[in-house]
């Protein structure tokens, strides 16, 4: 089954404790992205990757890191989480950009930073 | 900078009614406008999409109307059903955009039985 898998689904952590949210896709997609979803703000892009070892900042990259060492994986790293990073996070993947390119989303990771 | 503005934030419709969600965009380079549907506890999924060279696209009960001169587009859900209750996001993107989708703020639709 074609899918984007995120782990964990739920995470509660304390301020300053480094964490990693994993994302894996089995569709051989070139593009992968991370979004955060907050009430009234919709989905805002954090980082994106066009292929292995190629990443760039989205709209809200502060406080986050990513890496793309393999095509299928795109982990999101919070080196020193803060309460304002409490949010619902989604990973997405798609084929190379172009008209009609559908983005496939994971089921989300709800992060709470206390 | 929010390049896609969506309204209303929430919408309550009776079963069988018409649900209308509106979006306006700023970036005239956008050439693809998808709508994503998100059920509670799930990630967004592509519902329907339109390109600016057409004024309307219909798929079943879902229709996108597009007004290029006004830089506006809308989603119409005919004969709304309780199963349509979800959050809907409009988005814009353009060919060659490595950043892909720019989303609106979302509309939470509730269809009452």
mmCIF file of C-alpha atoms in Angstrom:
data_model
loop_
_atom_site.group_PDB
_atom_site.id
_atom_site.type_symbol
_atom_site.label_atom_id
_atom_site.label_comp_id
_atom_site.label_asym_id
_atom_site.label_seq_id
_atom_site.Cartn_x
_atom_site.Cartn_y
_atom_site.Cartn_z
ATOM 1 C CA UNK A 1 0.000 0.000 0.000
ATOM 2 C CA UNK A 2 1.326 3.410 -0.983
ATOM 3 C CA UNK A 3 1.722 5.489 2.114
ATOM 4 C CA UNK A 4 3.601 8.071 4.119
ATOM 5 C CA UNK A 5 4.377 6.883 7.627
ATOM 6 C CA UNK A 6 5.130 9.194 10.517
ATOM 7 C CA UNK A 7 6.267 8.234 13.987
ATOM 8 C CA UNK A 8 5.378 8.808 16.696
ATOM 9 C CA UNK A 9 1.701 9.780 16.349
ATOM 10 C CA UNK A 10 1.677 11.490 19.730
ATOM 11 C CA UNK A 11 4.545 12.949 21.717
ATOM 12 C CA UNK A 12 4.752 14.929 24.935
ATOM 13 C CA UNK A 13 8.148 16.308 25.789
ATOM 14 C CA UNK A 14 9.797 18.938 27.951
ATOM 15 C CA UNK A 15 11.363 22.169 26.844
ATOM 16 C CA UNK A 16 14.895 21.715 25.566
ATOM 17 C CA UNK A 17 14.881 17.950 25.142
ATOM 18 C CA UNK A 18 15.939 17.076 21.608
ATOM 19 C CA UNK A 19 13.523 14.996 19.604
ATOM 20 C CA UNK A 20 13.146 13.520 16.138
ATOM 21 C CA UNK A 21 9.956 12.798 14.238
ATOM 22 C CA UNK A 22 10.487 10.250 11.520
ATOM 23 C CA UNK A 23 8.845 10.195 8.088
ATOM 24 C CA UNK A 24 9.087 7.472 5.491
ATOM 25 C CA UNK A 25 7.400 7.039 2.092
ATOM 26 C CA UNK A 26 7.247 3.958 -0.122
ATOM 27 C CA UNK A 27 6.287 5.642 -3.401
ATOM 28 C CA UNK A 28 9.784 6.581 -4.596
ATOM 29 C CA UNK A 29 8.808 10.262 -4.512
ATOM 30 C CA UNK A 30 11.466 12.894 -5.076
ATOM 31 C CA UNK A 31 9.764 15.618 -3.058
ATOM 32 C CA UNK A 32 9.136 15.551 0.655
ATOM 33 C CA UNK A 33 7.949 18.308 2.963
ATOM 34 C CA UNK A 34 7.131 19.008 6.560
ATOM 35 C CA UNK A 35 4.155 21.138 7.579
ATOM 36 C CA UNK A 36 2.756 22.269 10.858
ATOM 37 C CA UNK A 37 -0.964 22.772 11.344
ATOM 38 C CA UNK A 38 -2.248 25.316 13.829
ATOM 39 C CA UNK A 39 -5.843 26.502 14.324
ATOM 40 C CA UNK A 40 -6.666 29.435 12.093
ATOM 41 C CA UNK A 41 -3.309 29.275 10.326
ATOM 42 C CA UNK A 42 -3.785 26.241 8.127
ATOM 43 C CA UNK A 43 -0.795 24.235 7.003
ATOM 44 C CA UNK A 44 2.509 26.063 6.963
ATOM 45 C CA UNK A 45 5.567 24.568 5.369
ATOM 46 C CA UNK A 46 8.595 24.108 7.608
ATOM 47 C CA UNK A 47 11.165 22.540 5.280
ATOM 48 C CA UNK A 48 11.129 20.737 1.979
ATOM 49 C CA UNK A 49 13.446 18.485 0.054
ATOM 50 C CA UNK A 50 13.694 18.081 -3.698
ATOM 51 C CA UNK A 51 15.832 14.959 -3.508
ATOM 52 C CA UNK A 52 18.562 13.272 -1.500
ATOM 53 C CA UNK A 53 20.877 15.793 0.161
ATOM 54 C CA UNK A 54 18.825 18.718 -1.217
ATOM 55 C CA UNK A 55 16.755 20.611 1.350
ATOM 56 C CA UNK A 56 15.516 24.158 1.774
ATOM 57 C CA UNK A 57 13.561 26.320 4.174
ATOM 58 C CA UNK A 58 9.831 26.781 3.978
ATOM 59 C CA UNK A 59 7.801 29.502 5.635
ATOM 60 C CA UNK A 60 8.468 28.664 9.303
ATOM 61 C CA UNK A 61 11.885 26.945 9.581
ATOM 62 C CA UNK A 62 13.093 28.497 12.842
ATOM 63 C CA UNK A 63 13.800 25.898 15.519
ATOM 64 C CA UNK A 64 13.728 22.935 13.145
ATOM 65 C CA UNK A 65 16.256 20.871 11.228
ATOM 66 C CA UNK A 66 15.864 18.233 8.557
ATOM 67 C CA UNK A 67 18.027 15.803 6.674
ATOM 68 C CA UNK A 68 17.533 13.705 3.554
ATOM 69 C CA UNK A 69 20.156 10.992 3.444
ATOM 70 C CA UNK A 70 17.901 8.455 1.765
ATOM 71 C CA UNK A 71 15.153 9.062 -0.744
ATOM 72 C CA UNK A 72 12.453 7.414 1.350
ATOM 73 C CA UNK A 73 13.196 9.121 4.696
ATOM 74 C CA UNK A 74 12.884 12.730 5.792
ATOM 75 C CA UNK A 75 13.173 13.165 9.571
ATOM 76 C CA UNK A 76 12.261 16.381 11.364
ATOM 77 C CA UNK A 77 14.557 17.334 14.215
ATOM 78 C CA UNK A 78 13.816 19.726 17.048
ATOM 79 C CA UNK A 79 17.146 20.370 18.729
ATOM 80 C CA UNK A 80 15.719 22.362 21.639
ATOM 81 C CA UNK A 81 11.925 22.270 21.588
ATOM 82 C CA UNK A 82 9.952 25.163 23.017
ATOM 83 C CA UNK A 83 6.253 25.442 23.929
ATOM 84 C CA UNK A 84 5.523 27.462 20.773
ATOM 85 C CA UNK A 85 6.392 24.354 18.777
ATOM 86 C CA UNK A 86 3.399 22.570 20.230
ATOM 87 C CA UNK A 87 1.472 21.708 17.086
ATOM 88 C CA UNK A 88 0.231 19.029 14.709
ATOM 89 C CA UNK A 89 2.929 18.060 12.242
ATOM 90 C CA UNK A 90 2.502 16.479 8.832
ATOM 91 C CA UNK A 91 4.985 14.985 6.445
ATOM 92 C CA UNK A 92 4.093 14.908 2.750
ATOM 93 C CA UNK A 93 5.623 13.486 -0.393
ATOM 94 C CA UNK A 94 5.050 13.821 -4.129
ATOM 95 C CA UNK A 95 6.668 13.246 -7.483
ATOM 96 C CA UNK A 96 8.687 16.058 -9.040
ATOM 97 C CA UNK A 97 6.782 19.317 -9.291
ATOM 98 C CA UNK A 98 4.463 20.021 -12.139
ATOM 99 C CA UNK A 99 0.808 20.481 -12.887
ATOM 100 C CA UNK A 100 -1.406 18.027 -11.144
ATOM 101 C CA UNK A 101 1.208 16.704 -8.785
ATOM 102 C CA UNK A 102 -0.632 15.241 -5.810
ATOM 103 C CA UNK A 103 0.890 15.478 -2.370
ATOM 104 C CA UNK A 104 0.417 12.466 -0.101
ATOM 105 C CA UNK A 105 0.310 13.178 3.606
ATOM 106 C CA UNK A 106 1.122 11.103 6.632
ATOM 107 C CA UNK A 107 -1.352 10.754 9.478
ATOM 108 C CA UNK A 108 0.275 13.422 11.569
ATOM 109 C CA UNK A 109 2.250 13.759 14.776
ATOM 110 C CA UNK A 110 0.714 15.694 17.609
ATOM 111 C CA UNK A 111 3.522 17.254 19.618
ATOM 112 C CA UNK A 112 3.125 18.897 22.998
ATOM 113 C CA UNK A 113 6.084 20.725 24.540
ATOM 114 C CA UNK A 114 5.686 21.553 28.221
ATOM 115 C CA UNK B 1 2.673 36.470 4.216
ATOM 116 C CA UNK B 2 -0.488 34.521 3.557
ATOM 117 C CA UNK B 3 -0.803 34.163 -0.189
ATOM 118 C CA UNK B 4 -4.062 32.212 -0.106
ATOM 119 C CA UNK B 5 -6.929 33.569 1.980
ATOM 120 C CA UNK B 6 -9.785 31.212 2.820
ATOM 121 C CA UNK B 7 -13.242 31.824 4.254
ATOM 122 C CA UNK B 8 -15.260 31.049 6.239
ATOM 123 C CA UNK B 9 -13.277 29.545 9.075
ATOM 124 C CA UNK B 10 -16.210 27.323 9.995
ATOM 125 C CA UNK B 11 -19.429 26.382 8.261
ATOM 126 C CA UNK B 12 -22.524 24.536 9.412
ATOM 127 C CA UNK B 13 -24.899 23.200 6.785
ATOM 128 C CA UNK B 14 -28.004 21.055 6.932
ATOM 129 C CA UNK B 15 -27.974 17.692 5.180
ATOM 130 C CA UNK B 16 -28.888 18.176 1.539
ATOM 131 C CA UNK B 17 -27.785 21.790 1.485
ATOM 132 C CA UNK B 18 -25.005 23.460 -0.497
ATOM 133 C CA UNK B 19 -21.670 24.159 1.176
ATOM 134 C CA UNK B 20 -19.581 26.967 -0.302
ATOM 135 C CA UNK B 21 -15.996 27.738 0.658
ATOM 136 C CA UNK B 22 -14.139 30.659 -0.875
ATOM 137 C CA UNK B 23 -10.474 31.337 -1.508
ATOM 138 C CA UNK B 24 -8.520 34.249 -2.896
ATOM 139 C CA UNK B 25 -4.923 34.167 -3.992
ATOM 140 C CA UNK B 26 -2.266 36.813 -4.477
ATOM 141 C CA UNK B 27 0.436 35.069 -6.463
ATOM 142 C CA UNK B 28 -0.446 35.397 -10.151
ATOM 143 C CA UNK B 29 2.179 32.776 -10.969
ATOM 144 C CA UNK B 30 -0.010 30.065 -9.438
ATOM 145 C CA UNK B 31 -1.239 27.684 -12.128
ATOM 146 C CA UNK B 32 -2.714 24.828 -10.148
ATOM 147 C CA UNK B 33 -5.305 25.065 -7.404
ATOM 148 C CA UNK B 34 -6.112 21.916 -5.449
ATOM 149 C CA UNK B 35 -8.519 21.365 -2.602
ATOM 150 C CA UNK B 36 -7.593 18.998 0.198
ATOM 151 C CA UNK B 37 -10.009 17.298 2.575
ATOM 152 C CA UNK B 38 -8.984 16.327 6.086
ATOM 153 C CA UNK B 39 -10.937 14.086 8.439
ATOM 154 C CA UNK B 40 -10.208 14.136 12.184
ATOM 155 C CA UNK B 41 -7.081 12.199 13.032
ATOM 156 C CA UNK B 42 -6.028 11.922 9.395
ATOM 157 C CA UNK B 43 -3.726 13.747 7.059
ATOM 158 C CA UNK B 44 -5.125 15.914 4.257
ATOM 159 C CA UNK B 45 -5.986 14.142 1.020
ATOM 160 C CA UNK B 46 -6.497 15.574 -2.454
ATOM 161 C CA UNK B 47 -10.184 16.103 -3.213
ATOM 162 C CA UNK B 48 -10.353 18.002 -6.491
ATOM 163 C CA UNK B 49 -8.163 20.441 -8.392
ATOM 164 C CA UNK B 50 -8.399 23.007 -11.179
ATOM 165 C CA UNK B 51 -6.103 24.840 -13.574
ATOM 166 C CA UNK B 52 -6.758 28.521 -14.376
ATOM 167 C CA UNK B 53 -7.493 27.884 -18.038
ATOM 168 C CA UNK B 54 -10.944 26.552 -17.109
ATOM 169 C CA UNK B 55 -13.697 28.289 -15.150
ATOM 170 C CA UNK B 56 -15.279 25.241 -13.591
ATOM 171 C CA UNK B 57 -14.509 21.637 -12.757
ATOM 172 C CA UNK B 58 -17.015 19.152 -11.434
ATOM 173 C CA UNK B 59 -16.451 15.765 -9.851
ATOM 174 C CA UNK B 60 -19.587 14.213 -8.481
ATOM 175 C CA UNK B 61 -21.071 16.518 -5.857
ATOM 176 C CA UNK B 62 -17.923 18.659 -5.706
ATOM 177 C CA UNK B 63 -17.406 21.636 -8.019
ATOM 178 C CA UNK B 64 -14.629 24.201 -8.211
ATOM 179 C CA UNK B 65 -15.495 27.566 -9.702
ATOM 180 C CA UNK B 66 -12.553 29.700 -10.789
ATOM 181 C CA UNK B 67 -12.443 33.427 -11.545
ATOM 182 C CA UNK B 68 -9.013 34.293 -12.881
ATOM 183 C CA UNK B 69 -9.598 38.039 -13.205
ATOM 184 C CA UNK B 70 -10.699 38.285 -9.583
ATOM 185 C CA UNK B 71 -8.036 35.826 -8.415
ATOM 186 C CA UNK B 72 -10.679 33.871 -6.598
ATOM 187 C CA UNK B 73 -11.877 30.277 -6.555
ATOM 188 C CA UNK B 74 -14.452 28.402 -4.578
ATOM 189 C CA UNK B 75 -15.524 24.889 -3.656
ATOM 190 C CA UNK B 76 -19.204 23.985 -3.864
ATOM 191 C CA UNK B 77 -20.478 20.800 -2.261
ATOM 192 C CA UNK B 78 -23.925 19.968 -3.524
ATOM 193 C CA UNK B 79 -26.348 17.815 -1.532
ATOM 194 C CA UNK B 80 -24.020 17.979 1.466
ATOM 195 C CA UNK B 81 -23.905 14.842 3.601
ATOM 196 C CA UNK B 82 -22.822 14.237 7.209
ATOM 197 C CA UNK B 83 -19.911 12.224 5.800
ATOM 198 C CA UNK B 84 -18.624 15.426 4.197
ATOM 199 C CA UNK B 85 -17.962 16.866 7.656
ATOM 200 C CA UNK B 86 -14.249 17.592 7.584
ATOM 201 C CA UNK B 87 -11.734 20.402 7.299
ATOM 202 C CA UNK B 88 -11.172 21.685 3.789
ATOM 203 C CA UNK B 89 -8.037 23.454 2.615
ATOM 204 C CA UNK B 90 -7.597 25.318 -0.617
ATOM 205 C CA UNK B 91 -4.093 25.690 -1.994
ATOM 206 C CA UNK B 92 -2.097 27.161 -4.829
ATOM 207 C CA UNK B 93 1.129 26.262 -6.507
ATOM 208 C CA UNK B 94 2.956 26.808 -9.770
ATOM 209 C CA UNK B 95 5.033 24.793 -12.175
ATOM 210 C CA UNK B 96 8.642 24.903 -11.225
ATOM 211 C CA UNK B 97 7.863 25.625 -7.606
ATOM 212 C CA UNK B 98 10.122 23.548 -5.450
ATOM 213 C CA UNK B 99 8.158 24.757 -2.444
ATOM 214 C CA UNK B 100 5.015 23.157 -3.753
ATOM 215 C CA UNK B 101 1.746 23.991 -2.014
ATOM 216 C CA UNK B 102 0.693 27.209 -0.308
ATOM 217 C CA UNK B 103 -2.385 26.455 1.782
ATOM 218 C CA UNK B 104 -5.300 28.550 2.952
ATOM 219 C CA UNK B 105 -6.194 28.617 6.630
ATOM 220 C CA UNK B 106 -8.833 25.886 6.377
ATOM 221 C CA UNK B 107 -12.617 25.628 6.789
ATOM 222 C CA UNK B 108 -14.193 23.273 9.271
ATOM 223 C CA UNK B 109 -17.412 22.010 7.707
ATOM 224 C CA UNK B 110 -20.127 20.396 9.783
ATOM 225 C CA UNK B 111 -23.102 18.871 8.012
ATOM 226 C CA UNK B 112 -26.013 18.290 10.352
ATOM 227 C CA UNK B 113 -28.117 15.137 9.836
#
